[in-house]
PDB file of C-alpha atoms in Angstrom:
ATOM      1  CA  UNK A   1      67.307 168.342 105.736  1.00  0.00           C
ATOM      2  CA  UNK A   2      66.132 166.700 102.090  1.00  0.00           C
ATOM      3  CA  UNK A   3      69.914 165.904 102.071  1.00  0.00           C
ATOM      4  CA  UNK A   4      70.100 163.863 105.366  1.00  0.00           C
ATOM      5  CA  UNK A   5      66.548 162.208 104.118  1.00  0.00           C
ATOM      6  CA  UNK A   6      68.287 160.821 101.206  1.00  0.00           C
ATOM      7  CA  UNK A   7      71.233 159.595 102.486  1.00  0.00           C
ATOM      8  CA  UNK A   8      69.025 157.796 105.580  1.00  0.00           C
ATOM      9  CA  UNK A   9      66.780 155.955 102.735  1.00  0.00           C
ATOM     10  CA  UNK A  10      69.439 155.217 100.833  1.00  0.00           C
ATOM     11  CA  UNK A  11      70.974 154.014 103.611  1.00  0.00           C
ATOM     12  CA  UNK A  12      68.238 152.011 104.487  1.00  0.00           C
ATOM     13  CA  UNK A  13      67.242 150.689 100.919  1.00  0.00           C
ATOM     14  CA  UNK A  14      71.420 149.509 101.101  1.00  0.00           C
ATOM     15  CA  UNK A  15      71.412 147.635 104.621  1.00  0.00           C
ATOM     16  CA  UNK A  16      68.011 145.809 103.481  1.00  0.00           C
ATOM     17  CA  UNK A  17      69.642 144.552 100.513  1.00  0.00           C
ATOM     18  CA  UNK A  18      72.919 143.306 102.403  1.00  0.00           C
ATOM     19  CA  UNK A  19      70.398 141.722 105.318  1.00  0.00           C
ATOM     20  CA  UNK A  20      68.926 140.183 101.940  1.00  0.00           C
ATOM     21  CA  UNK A  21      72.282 139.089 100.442  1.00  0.00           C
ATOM     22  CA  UNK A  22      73.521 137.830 103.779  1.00  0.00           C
ATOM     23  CA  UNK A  23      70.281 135.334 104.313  1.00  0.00           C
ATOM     24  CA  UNK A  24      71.091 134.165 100.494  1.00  0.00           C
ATOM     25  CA  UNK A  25      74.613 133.211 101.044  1.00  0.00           C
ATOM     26  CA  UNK A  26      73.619 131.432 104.279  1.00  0.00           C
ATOM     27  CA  UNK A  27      77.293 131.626 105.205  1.00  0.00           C
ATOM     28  CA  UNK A  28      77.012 133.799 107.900  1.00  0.00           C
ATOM     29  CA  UNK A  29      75.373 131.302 110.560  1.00  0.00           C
ATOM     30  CA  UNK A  30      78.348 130.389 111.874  1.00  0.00           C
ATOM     31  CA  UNK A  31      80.437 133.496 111.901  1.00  0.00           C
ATOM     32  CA  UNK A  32      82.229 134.355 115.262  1.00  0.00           C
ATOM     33  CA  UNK A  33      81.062 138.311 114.895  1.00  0.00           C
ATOM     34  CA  UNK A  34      77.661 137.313 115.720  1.00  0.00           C
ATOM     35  CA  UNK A  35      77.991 134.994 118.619  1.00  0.00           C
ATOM     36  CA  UNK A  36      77.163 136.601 121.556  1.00  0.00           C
ATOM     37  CA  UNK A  37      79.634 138.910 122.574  1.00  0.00           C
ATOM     38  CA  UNK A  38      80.994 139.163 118.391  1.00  0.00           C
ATOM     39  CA  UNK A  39      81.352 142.544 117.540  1.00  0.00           C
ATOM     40  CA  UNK A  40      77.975 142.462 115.741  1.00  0.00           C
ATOM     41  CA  UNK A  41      75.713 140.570 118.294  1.00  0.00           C
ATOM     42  CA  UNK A  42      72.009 140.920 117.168  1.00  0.00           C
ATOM     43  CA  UNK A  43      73.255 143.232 114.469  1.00  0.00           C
ATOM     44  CA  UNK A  44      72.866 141.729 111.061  1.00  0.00           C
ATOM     45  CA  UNK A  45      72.818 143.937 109.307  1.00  0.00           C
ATOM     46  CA  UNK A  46      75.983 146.064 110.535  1.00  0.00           C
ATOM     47  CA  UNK A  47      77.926 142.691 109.592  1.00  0.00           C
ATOM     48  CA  UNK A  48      76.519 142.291 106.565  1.00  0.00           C
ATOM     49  CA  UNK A  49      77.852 145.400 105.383  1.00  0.00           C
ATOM     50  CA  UNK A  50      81.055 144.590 106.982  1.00  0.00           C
ATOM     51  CA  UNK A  51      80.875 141.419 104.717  1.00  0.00           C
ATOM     52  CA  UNK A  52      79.424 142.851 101.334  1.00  0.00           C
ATOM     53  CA  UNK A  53      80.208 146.309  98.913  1.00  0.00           C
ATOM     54  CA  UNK A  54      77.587 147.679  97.698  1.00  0.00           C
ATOM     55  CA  UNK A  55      77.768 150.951  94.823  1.00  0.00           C
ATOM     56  CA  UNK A  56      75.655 153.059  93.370  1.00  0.00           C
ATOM     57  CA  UNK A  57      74.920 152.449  89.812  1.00  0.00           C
ATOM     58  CA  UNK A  58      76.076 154.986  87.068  1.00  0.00           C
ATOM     59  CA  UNK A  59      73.250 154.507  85.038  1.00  0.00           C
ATOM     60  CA  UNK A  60      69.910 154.032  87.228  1.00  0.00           C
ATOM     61  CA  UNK A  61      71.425 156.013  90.282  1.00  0.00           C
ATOM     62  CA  UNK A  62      70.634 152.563  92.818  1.00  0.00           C
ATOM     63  CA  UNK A  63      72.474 150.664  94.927  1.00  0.00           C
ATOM     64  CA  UNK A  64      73.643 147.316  93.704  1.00  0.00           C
ATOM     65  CA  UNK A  65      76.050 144.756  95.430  1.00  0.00           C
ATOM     66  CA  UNK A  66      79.139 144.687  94.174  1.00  0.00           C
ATOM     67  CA  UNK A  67      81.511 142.181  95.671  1.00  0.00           C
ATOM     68  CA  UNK A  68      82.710 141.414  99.009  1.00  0.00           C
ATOM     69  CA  UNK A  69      84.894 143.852 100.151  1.00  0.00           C
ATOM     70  CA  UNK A  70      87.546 141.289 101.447  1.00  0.00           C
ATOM     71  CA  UNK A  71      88.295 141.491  97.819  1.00  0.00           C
ATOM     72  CA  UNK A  72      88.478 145.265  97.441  1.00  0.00           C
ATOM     73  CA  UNK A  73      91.219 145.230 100.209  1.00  0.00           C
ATOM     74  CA  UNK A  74      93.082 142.161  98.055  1.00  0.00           C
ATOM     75  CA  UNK A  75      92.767 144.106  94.743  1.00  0.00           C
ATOM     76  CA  UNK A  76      94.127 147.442  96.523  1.00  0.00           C
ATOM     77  CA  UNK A  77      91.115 149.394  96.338  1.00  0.00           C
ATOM     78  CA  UNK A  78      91.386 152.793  98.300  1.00  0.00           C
ATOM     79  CA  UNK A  79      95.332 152.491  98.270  1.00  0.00           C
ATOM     80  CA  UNK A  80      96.933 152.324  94.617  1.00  0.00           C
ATOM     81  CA  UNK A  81      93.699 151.233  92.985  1.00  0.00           C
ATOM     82  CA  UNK A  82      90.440 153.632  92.572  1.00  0.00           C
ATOM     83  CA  UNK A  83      87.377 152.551  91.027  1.00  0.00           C
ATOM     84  CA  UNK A  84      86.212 154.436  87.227  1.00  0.00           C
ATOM     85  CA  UNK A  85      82.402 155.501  88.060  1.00  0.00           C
ATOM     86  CA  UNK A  86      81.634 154.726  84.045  1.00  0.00           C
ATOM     87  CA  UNK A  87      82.484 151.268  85.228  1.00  0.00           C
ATOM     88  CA  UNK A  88      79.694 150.835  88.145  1.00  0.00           C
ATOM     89  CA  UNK A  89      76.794 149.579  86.558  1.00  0.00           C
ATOM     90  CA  UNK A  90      74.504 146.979  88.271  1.00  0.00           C
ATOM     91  CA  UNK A  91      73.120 143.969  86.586  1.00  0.00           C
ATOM     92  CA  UNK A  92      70.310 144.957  85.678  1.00  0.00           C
ATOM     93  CA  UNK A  93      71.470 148.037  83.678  1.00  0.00           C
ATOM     94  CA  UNK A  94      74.171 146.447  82.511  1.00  0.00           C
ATOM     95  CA  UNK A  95      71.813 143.084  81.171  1.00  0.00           C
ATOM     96  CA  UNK A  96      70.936 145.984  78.559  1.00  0.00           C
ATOM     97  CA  UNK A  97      66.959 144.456  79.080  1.00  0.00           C
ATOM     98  CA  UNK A  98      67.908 140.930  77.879  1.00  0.00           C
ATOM     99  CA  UNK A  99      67.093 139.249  80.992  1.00  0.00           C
ATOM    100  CA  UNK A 100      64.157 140.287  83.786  1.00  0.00           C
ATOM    101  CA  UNK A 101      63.157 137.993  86.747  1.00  0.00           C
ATOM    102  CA  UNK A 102      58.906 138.276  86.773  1.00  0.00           C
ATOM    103  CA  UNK A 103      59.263 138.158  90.510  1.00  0.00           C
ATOM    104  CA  UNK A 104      62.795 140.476  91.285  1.00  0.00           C
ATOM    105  CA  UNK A 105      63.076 142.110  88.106  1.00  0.00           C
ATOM    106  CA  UNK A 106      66.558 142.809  86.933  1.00  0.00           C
ATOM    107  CA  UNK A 107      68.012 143.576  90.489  1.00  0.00           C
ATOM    108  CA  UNK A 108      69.602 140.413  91.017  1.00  0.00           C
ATOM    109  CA  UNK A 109      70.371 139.431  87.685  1.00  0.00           C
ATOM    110  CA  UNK A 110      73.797 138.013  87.740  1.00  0.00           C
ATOM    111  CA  UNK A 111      75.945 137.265  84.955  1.00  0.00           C
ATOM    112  CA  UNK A 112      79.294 134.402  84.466  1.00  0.00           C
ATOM    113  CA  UNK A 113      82.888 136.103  83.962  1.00  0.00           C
ATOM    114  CA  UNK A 114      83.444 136.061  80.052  1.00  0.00           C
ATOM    115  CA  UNK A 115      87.305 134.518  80.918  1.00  0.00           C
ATOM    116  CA  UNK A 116      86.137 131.780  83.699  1.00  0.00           C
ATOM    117  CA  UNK A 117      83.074 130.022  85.090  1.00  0.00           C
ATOM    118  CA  UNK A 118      82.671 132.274  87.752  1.00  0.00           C
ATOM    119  CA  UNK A 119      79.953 134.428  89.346  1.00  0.00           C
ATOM    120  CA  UNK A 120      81.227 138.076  87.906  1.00  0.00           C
ATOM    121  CA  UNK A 121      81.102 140.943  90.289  1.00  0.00           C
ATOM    122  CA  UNK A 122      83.177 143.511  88.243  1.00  0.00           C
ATOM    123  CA  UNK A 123      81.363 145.466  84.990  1.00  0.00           C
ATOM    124  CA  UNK A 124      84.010 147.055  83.209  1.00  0.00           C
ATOM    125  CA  UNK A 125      83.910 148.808  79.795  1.00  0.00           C
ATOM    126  CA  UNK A 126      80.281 148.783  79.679  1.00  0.00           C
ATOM    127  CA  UNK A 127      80.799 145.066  77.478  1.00  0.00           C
ATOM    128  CA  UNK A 128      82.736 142.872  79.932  1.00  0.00           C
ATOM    129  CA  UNK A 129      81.834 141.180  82.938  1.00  0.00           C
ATOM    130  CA  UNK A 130      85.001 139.432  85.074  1.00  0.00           C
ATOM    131  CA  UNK A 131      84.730 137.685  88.464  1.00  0.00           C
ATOM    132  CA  UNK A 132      87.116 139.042  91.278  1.00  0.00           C
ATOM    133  CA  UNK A 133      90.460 136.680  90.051  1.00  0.00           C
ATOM    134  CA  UNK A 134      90.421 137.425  86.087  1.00  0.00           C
ATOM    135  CA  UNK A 135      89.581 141.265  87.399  1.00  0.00           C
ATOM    136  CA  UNK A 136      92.626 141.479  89.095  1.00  0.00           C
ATOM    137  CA  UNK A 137      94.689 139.780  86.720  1.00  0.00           C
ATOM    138  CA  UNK A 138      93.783 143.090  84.406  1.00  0.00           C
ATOM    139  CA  UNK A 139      96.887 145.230  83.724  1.00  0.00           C
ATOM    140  CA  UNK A 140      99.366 142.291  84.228  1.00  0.00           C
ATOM    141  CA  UNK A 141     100.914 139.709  81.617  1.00  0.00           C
ATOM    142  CA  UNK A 142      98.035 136.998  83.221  1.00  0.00           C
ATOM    143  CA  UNK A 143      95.489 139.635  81.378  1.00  0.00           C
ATOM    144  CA  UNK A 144      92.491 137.429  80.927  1.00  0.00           C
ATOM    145  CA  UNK A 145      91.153 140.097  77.826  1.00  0.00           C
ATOM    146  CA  UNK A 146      94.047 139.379  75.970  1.00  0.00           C
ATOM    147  CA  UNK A 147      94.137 135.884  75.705  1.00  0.00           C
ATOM    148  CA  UNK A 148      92.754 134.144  72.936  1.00  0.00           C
ATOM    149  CA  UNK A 149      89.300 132.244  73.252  1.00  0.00           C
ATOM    150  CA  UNK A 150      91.313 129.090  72.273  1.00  0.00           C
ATOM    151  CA  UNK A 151      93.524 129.948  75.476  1.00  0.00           C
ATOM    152  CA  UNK A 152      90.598 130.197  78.408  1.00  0.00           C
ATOM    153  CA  UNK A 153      90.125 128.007  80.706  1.00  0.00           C
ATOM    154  CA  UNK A 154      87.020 125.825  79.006  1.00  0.00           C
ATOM    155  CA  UNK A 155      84.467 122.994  80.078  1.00  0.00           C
ATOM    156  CA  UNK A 156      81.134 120.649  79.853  1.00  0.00           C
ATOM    157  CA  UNK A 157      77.879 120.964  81.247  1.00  0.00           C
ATOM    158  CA  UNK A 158      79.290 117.975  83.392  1.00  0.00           C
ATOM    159  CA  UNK A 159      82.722 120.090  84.548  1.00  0.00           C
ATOM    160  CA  UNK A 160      81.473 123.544  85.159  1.00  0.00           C
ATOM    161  CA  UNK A 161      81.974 124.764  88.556  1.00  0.00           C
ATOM    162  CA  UNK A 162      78.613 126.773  87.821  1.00  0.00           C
ATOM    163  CA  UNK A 163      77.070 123.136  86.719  1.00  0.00           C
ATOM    164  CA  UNK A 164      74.776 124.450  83.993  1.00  0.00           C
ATOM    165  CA  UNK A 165      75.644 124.546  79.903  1.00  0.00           C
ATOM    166  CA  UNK A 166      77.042 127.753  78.555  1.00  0.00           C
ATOM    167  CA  UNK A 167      78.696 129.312  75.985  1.00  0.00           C
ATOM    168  CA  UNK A 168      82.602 129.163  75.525  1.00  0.00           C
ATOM    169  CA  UNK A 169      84.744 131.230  78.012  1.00  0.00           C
ATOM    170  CA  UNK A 170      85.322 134.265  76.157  1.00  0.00           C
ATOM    171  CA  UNK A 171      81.434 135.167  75.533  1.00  0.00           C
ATOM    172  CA  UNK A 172      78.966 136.916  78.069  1.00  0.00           C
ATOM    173  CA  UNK A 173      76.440 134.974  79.190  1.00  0.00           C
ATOM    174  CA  UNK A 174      73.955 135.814  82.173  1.00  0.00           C
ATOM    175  CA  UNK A 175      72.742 133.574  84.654  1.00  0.00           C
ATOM    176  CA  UNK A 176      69.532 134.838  85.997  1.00  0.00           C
ATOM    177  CA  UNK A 177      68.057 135.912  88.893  1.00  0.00           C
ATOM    178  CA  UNK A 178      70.281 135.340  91.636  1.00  0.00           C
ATOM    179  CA  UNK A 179      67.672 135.069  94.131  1.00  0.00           C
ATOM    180  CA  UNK A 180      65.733 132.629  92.335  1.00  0.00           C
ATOM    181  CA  UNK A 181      68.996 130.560  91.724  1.00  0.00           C
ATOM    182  CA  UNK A 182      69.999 130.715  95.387  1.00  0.00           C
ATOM    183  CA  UNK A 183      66.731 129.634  96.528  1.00  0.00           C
ATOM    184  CA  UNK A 184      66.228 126.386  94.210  1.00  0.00           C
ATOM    185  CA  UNK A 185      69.366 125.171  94.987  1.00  0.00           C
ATOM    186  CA  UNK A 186      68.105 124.503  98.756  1.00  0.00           C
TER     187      UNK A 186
END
């Protein structure tokens, strides 16, 4: 029974972060699934982790979102492709204390991919943080670790896709709480 209690709060603790995520990305309102008679009618939450993967962290044991998992199915995970636990490590472990939100703490701290201006969602090596494209370009001549800084893609405060000044591509760089972000940009 302690068994089944932990696996129904984690459970729990899991869906009320992807409800959480889902409101965030705001994307959802006009999604098909939860129209009435969409496969997840009234049920939030149930698409939400549809939508979103979400892992356990190596270090601190919690769940953390990791993705969407449109892009585990592109990048072949559970076919050819299986994930190294050393590498799961949520943001806020993996921010190594350098960053803390005073109202989320370091749950939703979010960094850039070192290769692109990008939202990362991958952790790998315990040093390197890569968005979904420069992840999947690992282990192929497009290898995004292997280039030279000189050869990243680069740009200005007034270029960036993530329209804020950061270092070079080719550096880690965090951008804060993600929940915070999300919610001055409305």
């Amino acid at each position: 029974k302690p068994l089944i209690d932990q696996a129904l709060v984690l459970k729990k603790l899991v869906y009320a972060k992807a409800e959480q995520r889902l409101a965030i990305e705001g994307g959802h309102k006009d999604a098909q699934e939860l129209k009435p008679g969409g496969r997840y009618e009234k049920n939030h939450a149930e698409y939400a982790m549809h939508k979103f993967a979400y892992y356990i962290c190596h270090l601190c044991q919690a769940p953390y979102f990791g993705g969407m998992r449109s892009c585990e199915v592109a990048a072949g995970v559970g076919e050819e492709r299986a994930f190294i636990k050393e590498e799961m490590i949520c943001g806020g472990c993996s921010s190594q204390g350098q960053n803390t939100c005073a109202k989320h703490g370091t749950e939703a701290i979010e960094h850039k991919c070192k290769f692109c201006c990008t939202v990362a969602s991958w952790y790998c090596w315990g040093t390197t943080h890569f968005c979904d494209d420069c992840h999947r370009k690992q282990g192929t001549p497009e290898s995004m670790s292997r280039k030279a800084v000189k050869d990243l893609p680069q740009c200005t405060p007034d270029t960036c896709p993530l329209k804020l000044a950061h270092p070079k591509n080719g550096n880690e760089f965090v951008l804060g709480c993600q929940i915070c972000r999300s919610a001055s940009a409305c």
